[in-house]
Amino acid sequence: MLAFLIRRILQTIPTVLAVVLVIFVLFSVVPGSIVSSMGDDGRGPTDPQVVERMKKQLGLDDPVYIRFGSYISRLATGDFGTSFRTREPVTTMIAKRMWPTLQLIFAAMTFAIVIGVPLGFIAALRPGGIVDTVSMVVAVSGLSMAKFWLGLLLMYLFALKLGWLPSFGYGDGGLKYLILPAVTLGVSPMALLARTTRAAVLEIMTADFVRTARSKGMSETRVVKWHVLRNALVIILTTIGLQFGALMGQAVVVEKLFSWPGIGSLLVDSVLQRDIPTVQGSILVVVLFFLAVNTLIDVAYAVIDPRIRYA
C-alpha cells in the first residue's frame, strides 16, 4: 500500500506541471494586464513611464520563459506568489478562503450521499415501483437543473417567501447560512448518485454469485448485505470521489450567487481584476484537491473489497 501511495503521488507530478504550464501560458497570452485595469475607471495609468515602472515592479516585463522558471521555483517551495492587487501572499489569501469552501463541499456531499445512495438502493430493490419511478424523475430533474436557477428558486422560496433562512452571505458560518448553498450545490451529485446506485445494484442483483447465494438458502437480507451492497460500494465510491473533487470547481457559481467567501469567489474576483498569481494559485489548489480526493478513493477500494490488490 505504501508503494502504491508513493507511485500515485509521483504520477500526479506530471499532471500538476502540465496544469501549471497551461494556466501560465493561457494568462500570459490573454490581452490586458493588472496594470491596464488599475484606477477608478478601470483604464489604468496612461503615462508610458508609469506603466513601464509598474510592470517592472510586478515582474511583467521579463520574458515568459524567465517568469515561468521563477514561478516553478517558487512553487517548489510552496510559494504561490504575491497578489498583484493586494500585495498579500497568495497562500495566505487562499488559506482564508479554504475553510468556507470545504464547509460548503462537505455539506453538499453529505446531502448528496444521505439522500442519493439510499434512494437509488431502494429504487433498485423494487424496480418499476412507485419509489423507483419517483426517484428517477427526481434524479433526471436534478441533473437537468442549472445551479444558478435552482439557487435563485431556493432563495425566493425559503428566504423571501417563507423567511426561514438567510438568502445569502456567510454570517457566523452557522448551519442556517450553509443550508441553501449546500443544497444548491448538492442536488446534482445527489441525482447522479441515485442513478448510479440504482444501476449498480440492479446489475449485481442479476449476477451469478448472487443467484448462487440465494440457491444455497441465504436470506435476502444477507444477500443484500454481503454480496450486493459490498460490490456496489466500489462503483458508488468511485462516483462519490469524482463528484467530491469536481464540486471544488462547481462551487464557483454557487459561491458567487450566495456571496459565499470561498475559493470560487476569490477565483472569479481575481480573474476580473487580472490578478494572475491569485488566479493561478486558486486553480492549482482546485486541481490538487481533485487529485488528492481520487488518490484517497483508490486507497479506500482495498478496504471495501480485499480482492483489489495494487501490484
PDB file of C-alpha atoms in Angstrom, residues 2 6 13 24 27 29-30 43-44 62 103 112 121 147 167 191-192 224 254 268-269 307:
ATOM      1  CA  LEU A   2       2.832   2.390   0.842  1.00  0.00           C
ATOM      2  CA  ILE A   6       4.288   6.753  -3.435  1.00  0.00           C
ATOM      3  CA  ILE A  13       3.613  15.467 -10.556  1.00  0.00           C
ATOM      4  CA  PHE A  24       0.662  30.138 -17.016  1.00  0.00           C
ATOM      5  CA  PHE A  27      -2.815  34.003 -18.738  1.00  0.00           C
ATOM      6  CA  VAL A  29      -1.137  35.487 -23.836  1.00  0.00           C
ATOM      7  CA  VAL A  30      -4.565  36.942 -22.938  1.00  0.00           C
ATOM      8  CA  ARG A  43      -8.431  52.031 -17.628  1.00  0.00           C
ATOM      9  CA  GLY A  44      -5.132  52.173 -15.728  1.00  0.00           C
ATOM     10  CA  ASP A  62      10.546  39.769 -18.079  1.00  0.00           C
ATOM     11  CA  GLN A 103     -17.627  23.584   4.626  1.00  0.00           C
ATOM     12  CA  ALA A 112     -25.962  14.066  -1.809  1.00  0.00           C
ATOM     13  CA  PHE A 121     -30.732   1.493  -3.429  1.00  0.00           C
ATOM     14  CA  LYS A 147     -27.336  25.523 -10.281  1.00  0.00           C
ATOM     15  CA  SER A 167     -30.777  34.485   1.317  1.00  0.00           C
ATOM     16  CA  ALA A 191     -29.197  12.877  -8.584  1.00  0.00           C
ATOM     17  CA  LEU A 192     -26.142  11.253 -10.152  1.00  0.00           C
ATOM     18  CA  VAL A 224     -28.050  -7.741   0.036  1.00  0.00           C
ATOM     19  CA  VAL A 254     -22.828  28.831  -6.047  1.00  0.00           C
ATOM     20  CA  VAL A 268     -13.825  34.923 -10.085  1.00  0.00           C
ATOM     21  CA  ASP A 269     -12.831  38.226  -8.468  1.00  0.00           C
ATOM     22  CA  ARG A 307      -9.843  -8.732  -3.701  1.00  0.00           C
TER      23      ARG A 307
END
